[in-house]
Amino acid sequence: MSYHLAEYWNERYTKDTEPFEWYQKWKDLKPLLGNLVCKESRVLVLGCGSSNLSFDLYDEGVKSIDSIDISQVVVNQLNDRKGDRNMNFYVRDSTDMGETPDATYDIIIDKATIDSLLCGEGARQKVNDTLSHCSRILKAGGSLISISYAQPDMRLLFFDQEGYKWTVESKSIEKPKLLESSASVPDHHYIYIMKRS
């Protein structure tokens, strides 16, 4: 799959202009994560795609939200959708956030971006680059929240590294009913919370 390429996403979002929610909606994540995200939080949504997540957070009172994606097409669509909301959508690659100052964000949310990066060439390096930037731009006490299809034995080898200066906690959440499939497919998504020291 070409999930790691901007060209793939530009083509996809040109054809499909409707919002699409990867894995879980905020209303389902909020009971597990709501205590981490408060109205005063400065939030970065990593690889936002056409998700409503940034809008849902804004409508709940979080007013400092930056959302990034590698697709110029979807960023243009989101900037059109935001209306008069004071929200920021940028074309930016999660593997190259060098222009973002250290200790900028209280919360970084990833829904499937790490999973997408792992579908392409140079996957390990791209994930390591993304996580290194996230560790650097998180404030002390801040959290990177990653929602994934992958179980802990497949993700902790990336997340649980001493150089990132965070502790890792994992939780599971049932997949939405519309995503039910055969019994051989896991029926949960996984939430990884990396809390910065």
PDB file of C-alpha atoms in Angstrom:
ATOM      1  CA  MET A   1       0.000   0.000   0.000  1.00  0.00           C
ATOM      2  CA  SER A   2       1.102   3.576  -0.643  1.00  0.00           C
ATOM      3  CA  TYR A   3      -0.289   5.034   2.589  1.00  0.00           C
ATOM      4  CA  HIS A   4       3.025   6.783   3.282  1.00  0.00           C
ATOM      5  CA  LEU A   5       2.920   8.844   0.049  1.00  0.00           C
ATOM      6  CA  ALA A   6       1.347  12.297  -0.365  1.00  0.00           C
ATOM      7  CA  GLU A   7       0.373  11.394  -3.954  1.00  0.00           C
ATOM      8  CA  TYR A   8      -1.786   8.521  -2.709  1.00  0.00           C
ATOM      9  CA  TRP A   9      -3.661  10.775  -0.277  1.00  0.00           C
ATOM     10  CA  ASN A  10      -4.041  13.659  -2.737  1.00  0.00           C
ATOM     11  CA  GLU A  11      -5.657  11.293  -5.225  1.00  0.00           C
ATOM     12  CA  ARG A  12      -7.868   9.708  -2.573  1.00  0.00           C
ATOM     13  CA  TYR A  13      -9.098  13.036  -1.171  1.00  0.00           C
ATOM     14  CA  THR A  14      -9.725  14.412  -4.661  1.00  0.00           C
ATOM     15  CA  LYS A  15     -12.103  11.485  -5.290  1.00  0.00           C
ATOM     16  CA  ASP A  16     -13.597  11.256  -1.800  1.00  0.00           C
ATOM     17  CA  THR A  17     -14.379  14.640  -0.275  1.00  0.00           C
ATOM     18  CA  GLU A  18     -16.549  13.371   2.606  1.00  0.00           C
ATOM     19  CA  PRO A  19     -15.083  13.238   6.125  1.00  0.00           C
ATOM     20  CA  PHE A  20     -13.662   9.837   7.044  1.00  0.00           C
ATOM     21  CA  GLU A  21     -12.939   8.685  10.572  1.00  0.00           C
ATOM     22  CA  TRP A  22     -10.055   6.260  11.058  1.00  0.00           C
ATOM     23  CA  TYR A  23     -10.690   3.627  13.723  1.00  0.00           C
ATOM     24  CA  GLN A  24     -12.655   5.575  16.346  1.00  0.00           C
ATOM     25  CA  LYS A  25     -14.721   8.738  16.743  1.00  0.00           C
ATOM     26  CA  TRP A  26     -13.863  11.241  19.476  1.00  0.00           C
ATOM     27  CA  LYS A  27     -17.153  10.525  21.279  1.00  0.00           C
ATOM     28  CA  ASP A  28     -15.984   6.927  21.759  1.00  0.00           C
ATOM     29  CA  LEU A  29     -12.420   7.871  22.711  1.00  0.00           C
ATOM     30  CA  LYS A  30     -13.415  10.641  25.125  1.00  0.00           C
ATOM     31  CA  PRO A  31     -14.375   8.357  28.054  1.00  0.00           C
ATOM     32  CA  LEU A  32     -10.848   6.909  27.958  1.00  0.00           C
ATOM     33  CA  LEU A  33      -8.937  10.092  27.095  1.00  0.00           C
ATOM     34  CA  GLY A  34     -11.076  13.025  28.179  1.00  0.00           C
ATOM     35  CA  ASN A  35      -9.047  13.578  31.359  1.00  0.00           C
ATOM     36  CA  LEU A  36      -5.889  14.118  29.263  1.00  0.00           C
ATOM     37  CA  VAL A  37      -7.362  16.715  26.902  1.00  0.00           C
ATOM     38  CA  CYS A  38      -8.659  19.881  28.540  1.00  0.00           C
ATOM     39  CA  LYS A  39      -9.875  23.195  27.148  1.00  0.00           C
ATOM     40  CA  GLU A  40      -6.529  24.827  27.921  1.00  0.00           C
ATOM     41  CA  SER A  41      -4.517  22.133  26.099  1.00  0.00           C
ATOM     42  CA  ARG A  42      -2.452  23.052  23.073  1.00  0.00           C
ATOM     43  CA  VAL A  43      -3.168  20.145  20.726  1.00  0.00           C
ATOM     44  CA  LEU A  44      -1.515  18.826  17.573  1.00  0.00           C
ATOM     45  CA  VAL A  45      -3.508  16.378  15.446  1.00  0.00           C
ATOM     46  CA  LEU A  46      -0.958  14.363  13.501  1.00  0.00           C
ATOM     47  CA  GLY A  47      -1.971  13.190  10.020  1.00  0.00           C
ATOM     48  CA  CYS A  48      -5.467  14.608  10.461  1.00  0.00           C
ATOM     49  CA  GLY A  49      -6.821  13.484   7.089  1.00  0.00           C
ATOM     50  CA  SER A  50     -10.491  14.352   6.579  1.00  0.00           C
ATOM     51  CA  SER A  51     -11.395  13.313  10.137  1.00  0.00           C
ATOM     52  CA  ASN A  52     -13.774  15.363  12.268  1.00  0.00           C
ATOM     53  CA  LEU A  53     -11.484  14.984  15.296  1.00  0.00           C
ATOM     54  CA  SER A  54     -10.111  18.550  15.209  1.00  0.00           C
ATOM     55  CA  PHE A  55     -13.631  19.951  14.796  1.00  0.00           C
ATOM     56  CA  ASP A  56     -14.996  17.773  17.627  1.00  0.00           C
ATOM     57  CA  LEU A  57     -12.242  18.956  19.977  1.00  0.00           C
ATOM     58  CA  TYR A  58     -12.852  22.584  18.996  1.00  0.00           C
ATOM     59  CA  ASP A  59     -16.609  22.258  19.528  1.00  0.00           C
ATOM     60  CA  GLU A  60     -15.901  20.885  23.026  1.00  0.00           C
ATOM     61  CA  GLY A  61     -13.961  24.010  23.923  1.00  0.00           C
ATOM     62  CA  VAL A  62     -10.350  23.175  22.996  1.00  0.00           C
ATOM     63  CA  LYS A  63      -9.343  26.354  21.175  1.00  0.00           C
ATOM     64  CA  SER A  64      -5.640  25.842  20.475  1.00  0.00           C
ATOM     65  CA  ILE A  65      -5.533  23.126  17.805  1.00  0.00           C
ATOM     66  CA  ASP A  66      -3.023  22.653  15.017  1.00  0.00           C
ATOM     67  CA  SER A  67      -3.696  19.848  12.547  1.00  0.00           C
ATOM     68  CA  ILE A  68      -1.207  18.601   9.977  1.00  0.00           C
ATOM     69  CA  ASP A  69      -1.334  16.287   6.990  1.00  0.00           C
ATOM     70  CA  ILE A  70       0.905  15.550   3.990  1.00  0.00           C
ATOM     71  CA  SER A  71      -2.002  16.026   1.571  1.00  0.00           C
ATOM     72  CA  GLN A  72      -2.412  19.551   0.197  1.00  0.00           C
ATOM     73  CA  VAL A  73      -5.822  18.483  -1.146  1.00  0.00           C
ATOM     74  CA  VAL A  74      -7.262  17.549   2.257  1.00  0.00           C
ATOM     75  CA  VAL A  75      -5.708  20.573   3.987  1.00  0.00           C
ATOM     76  CA  ASN A  76      -7.433  22.832   1.440  1.00  0.00           C
ATOM     77  CA  GLN A  77     -10.734  21.014   2.085  1.00  0.00           C
ATOM     78  CA  LEU A  78     -10.351  21.374   5.858  1.00  0.00           C
ATOM     79  CA  ASN A  79      -9.522  25.067   5.598  1.00  0.00           C
ATOM     80  CA  ASP A  80     -12.728  25.491   3.553  1.00  0.00           C
ATOM     81  CA  ARG A  81     -14.741  23.453   6.120  1.00  0.00           C
ATOM     82  CA  LYS A  82     -13.541  25.320   9.189  1.00  0.00           C
ATOM     83  CA  GLY A  83     -15.532  28.456   8.407  1.00  0.00           C
ATOM     84  CA  ASP A  84     -14.917  31.089  11.075  1.00  0.00           C
ATOM     85  CA  ARG A  85     -13.477  28.639  13.615  1.00  0.00           C
ATOM     86  CA  ASN A  86     -10.018  29.718  14.744  1.00  0.00           C
ATOM     87  CA  MET A  87      -8.279  26.465  13.773  1.00  0.00           C
ATOM     88  CA  ASN A  88      -5.020  25.810  11.946  1.00  0.00           C
ATOM     89  CA  PHE A  89      -4.569  23.201   9.206  1.00  0.00           C
ATOM     90  CA  TYR A  90      -1.120  22.861   7.657  1.00  0.00           C
ATOM     91  CA  VAL A  91       0.567  20.766   5.003  1.00  0.00           C
ATOM     92  CA  ARG A  92       3.351  19.146   6.968  1.00  0.00           C
ATOM     93  CA  ASP A  93       5.140  15.810   7.094  1.00  0.00           C
ATOM     94  CA  SER A  94       5.204  14.183  10.533  1.00  0.00           C
ATOM     95  CA  THR A  95       8.709  12.887   9.825  1.00  0.00           C
ATOM     96  CA  ASP A  96      10.049  16.424   9.361  1.00  0.00           C
ATOM     97  CA  MET A  97       8.733  18.798  12.032  1.00  0.00           C
ATOM     98  CA  GLY A  98      12.071  20.509  12.625  1.00  0.00           C
ATOM     99  CA  GLU A  99      10.548  24.001  12.378  1.00  0.00           C
ATOM    100  CA  THR A 100       8.273  23.310  15.366  1.00  0.00           C
ATOM    101  CA  PRO A 101       9.839  24.654  18.580  1.00  0.00           C
ATOM    102  CA  ASP A 102      10.636  22.321  21.473  1.00  0.00           C
ATOM    103  CA  ALA A 103       7.950  21.864  24.140  1.00  0.00           C
ATOM    104  CA  THR A 104       5.129  23.356  22.055  1.00  0.00           C
ATOM    105  CA  TYR A 105       2.224  20.954  22.654  1.00  0.00           C
ATOM    106  CA  ASP A 106       0.405  19.515  25.663  1.00  0.00           C
ATOM    107  CA  ILE A 107      -1.224  16.792  23.564  1.00  0.00           C
ATOM    108  CA  ILE A 108      -0.411  15.157  20.238  1.00  0.00           C
ATOM    109  CA  ILE A 109      -3.033  12.814  18.779  1.00  0.00           C
ATOM    110  CA  ASP A 110      -2.291  10.219  16.117  1.00  0.00           C
ATOM    111  CA  LYS A 111      -5.104   8.154  14.647  1.00  0.00           C
ATOM    112  CA  ALA A 112      -3.501   5.731  12.154  1.00  0.00           C
ATOM    113  CA  THR A 113      -0.593   7.939  11.065  1.00  0.00           C
ATOM    114  CA  ILE A 114       2.031   5.638  12.580  1.00  0.00           C
ATOM    115  CA  ASP A 115       0.153   2.670  11.098  1.00  0.00           C
ATOM    116  CA  SER A 116       0.221   4.353   7.671  1.00  0.00           C
ATOM    117  CA  LEU A 117       3.930   5.114   7.880  1.00  0.00           C
ATOM    118  CA  LEU A 118       4.594   1.452   8.583  1.00  0.00           C
ATOM    119  CA  CYS A 119       3.078   0.532   5.203  1.00  0.00           C
ATOM    120  CA  GLY A 120       5.872   2.011   3.110  1.00  0.00           C
ATOM    121  CA  GLU A 121       9.544   2.041   2.302  1.00  0.00           C
ATOM    122  CA  GLY A 122      11.863   3.126   5.089  1.00  0.00           C
ATOM    123  CA  ALA A 123       9.047   2.540   7.580  1.00  0.00           C
ATOM    124  CA  ARG A 124      11.147   2.089  10.712  1.00  0.00           C
ATOM    125  CA  GLN A 125      13.141   5.283  10.067  1.00  0.00           C
ATOM    126  CA  LYS A 126       9.990   7.300   9.294  1.00  0.00           C
ATOM    127  CA  VAL A 127       8.310   6.132  12.495  1.00  0.00           C
ATOM    128  CA  ASN A 128      11.452   6.817  14.541  1.00  0.00           C
ATOM    129  CA  ASP A 129      11.730  10.308  13.007  1.00  0.00           C
ATOM    130  CA  THR A 130       8.068  11.038  13.771  1.00  0.00           C
ATOM    131  CA  LEU A 131       8.342   9.815  17.358  1.00  0.00           C
ATOM    132  CA  SER A 132      11.587  11.742  17.929  1.00  0.00           C
ATOM    133  CA  HIS A 133       9.890  14.947  16.787  1.00  0.00           C
ATOM    134  CA  CYS A 134       6.849  14.210  18.955  1.00  0.00           C
ATOM    135  CA  SER A 135       9.034  13.644  22.014  1.00  0.00           C
ATOM    136  CA  ARG A 136      10.853  16.914  21.358  1.00  0.00           C
ATOM    137  CA  ILE A 137       7.782  19.089  20.735  1.00  0.00           C
ATOM    138  CA  LEU A 138       5.762  17.724  23.674  1.00  0.00           C
ATOM    139  CA  LYS A 139       5.805  19.782  26.850  1.00  0.00           C
ATOM    140  CA  ALA A 140       6.936  18.087  30.061  1.00  0.00           C
ATOM    141  CA  GLY A 141       3.903  16.217  31.365  1.00  0.00           C
ATOM    142  CA  GLY A 142       2.311  16.230  27.905  1.00  0.00           C
ATOM    143  CA  SER A 143       1.089  13.115  26.121  1.00  0.00           C
ATOM    144  CA  LEU A 144       1.287  11.581  22.677  1.00  0.00           C
ATOM    145  CA  ILE A 145      -1.868   9.541  22.135  1.00  0.00           C
ATOM    146  CA  SER A 146      -1.677   6.992  19.337  1.00  0.00           C
ATOM    147  CA  ILE A 147      -4.707   4.986  18.206  1.00  0.00           C
ATOM    148  CA  SER A 148      -3.741   1.870  16.272  1.00  0.00           C
ATOM    149  CA  TYR A 149      -5.015  -1.435  14.949  1.00  0.00           C
ATOM    150  CA  ALA A 150      -1.787  -3.048  16.214  1.00  0.00           C
ATOM    151  CA  GLN A 151      -1.482  -4.927  19.481  1.00  0.00           C
ATOM    152  CA  PRO A 152       1.163  -3.940  22.050  1.00  0.00           C
ATOM    153  CA  ASP A 153       3.664  -6.585  20.930  1.00  0.00           C
ATOM    154  CA  MET A 154       3.735  -4.865  17.519  1.00  0.00           C
ATOM    155  CA  ARG A 155       3.867  -1.231  18.675  1.00  0.00           C
ATOM    156  CA  LEU A 156       5.755  -1.076  21.955  1.00  0.00           C
ATOM    157  CA  LEU A 157       9.007  -1.868  20.139  1.00  0.00           C
ATOM    158  CA  PHE A 158       8.601   1.564  18.508  1.00  0.00           C
ATOM    159  CA  PHE A 159       7.010   3.515  21.360  1.00  0.00           C
ATOM    160  CA  ASP A 160       8.849   2.186  24.415  1.00  0.00           C
ATOM    161  CA  GLN A 161      12.359   3.523  23.820  1.00  0.00           C
ATOM    162  CA  GLU A 162      14.379   5.333  26.474  1.00  0.00           C
ATOM    163  CA  GLY A 163      15.471   8.165  24.177  1.00  0.00           C
ATOM    164  CA  TYR A 164      11.907   9.450  23.878  1.00  0.00           C
ATOM    165  CA  LYS A 165      11.763  10.447  27.568  1.00  0.00           C
ATOM    166  CA  TRP A 166       8.254   9.168  28.152  1.00  0.00           C
ATOM    167  CA  THR A 167       6.401   6.358  29.837  1.00  0.00           C
ATOM    168  CA  VAL A 168       4.006   4.221  27.816  1.00  0.00           C
ATOM    169  CA  GLU A 169       0.582   2.949  28.789  1.00  0.00           C
ATOM    170  CA  SER A 170      -1.688   0.901  26.536  1.00  0.00           C
ATOM    171  CA  LYS A 171      -5.445   0.392  26.564  1.00  0.00           C
ATOM    172  CA  SER A 172      -7.869  -1.328  24.241  1.00  0.00           C
ATOM    173  CA  ILE A 173     -11.225  -0.187  22.921  1.00  0.00           C
ATOM    174  CA  GLU A 174     -13.826  -2.198  21.060  1.00  0.00           C
ATOM    175  CA  LYS A 175     -14.024  -1.571  17.357  1.00  0.00           C
ATOM    176  CA  PRO A 176     -17.203   0.180  16.238  1.00  0.00           C
ATOM    177  CA  LYS A 177     -19.878  -2.343  15.319  1.00  0.00           C
ATOM    178  CA  LEU A 178     -19.893  -1.371  11.649  1.00  0.00           C
ATOM    179  CA  LEU A 179     -16.300  -2.613  11.429  1.00  0.00           C
ATOM    180  CA  GLU A 180     -17.137  -6.121  12.648  1.00  0.00           C
ATOM    181  CA  SER A 181     -15.659  -8.864  10.561  1.00  0.00           C
ATOM    182  CA  SER A 182     -14.625 -12.489  10.856  1.00  0.00           C
ATOM    183  CA  ALA A 183     -13.686 -13.945  14.219  1.00  0.00           C
ATOM    184  CA  SER A 184     -10.048 -14.247  13.135  1.00  0.00           C
ATOM    185  CA  VAL A 185      -9.676 -10.455  13.005  1.00  0.00           C
ATOM    186  CA  PRO A 186      -9.045  -8.743  16.375  1.00  0.00           C
ATOM    187  CA  ASP A 187     -12.146  -6.908  17.607  1.00  0.00           C
ATOM    188  CA  HIS A 188     -10.270  -4.103  19.360  1.00  0.00           C
ATOM    189  CA  HIS A 189      -8.243  -1.042  18.558  1.00  0.00           C
ATOM    190  CA  TYR A 190      -5.386  -0.067  20.817  1.00  0.00           C
ATOM    191  CA  ILE A 191      -4.621   3.240  22.468  1.00  0.00           C
ATOM    192  CA  TYR A 192      -1.051   4.056  23.402  1.00  0.00           C
ATOM    193  CA  ILE A 193      -0.426   6.959  25.752  1.00  0.00           C
ATOM    194  CA  MET A 194       3.138   8.227  25.891  1.00  0.00           C
ATOM    195  CA  LYS A 195       3.475  10.650  28.820  1.00  0.00           C
ATOM    196  CA  ARG A 196       6.506  12.945  28.554  1.00  0.00           C
ATOM    197  CA  SER A 197       8.725  13.287  31.628  1.00  0.00           C
TER     198      SER A 197
END
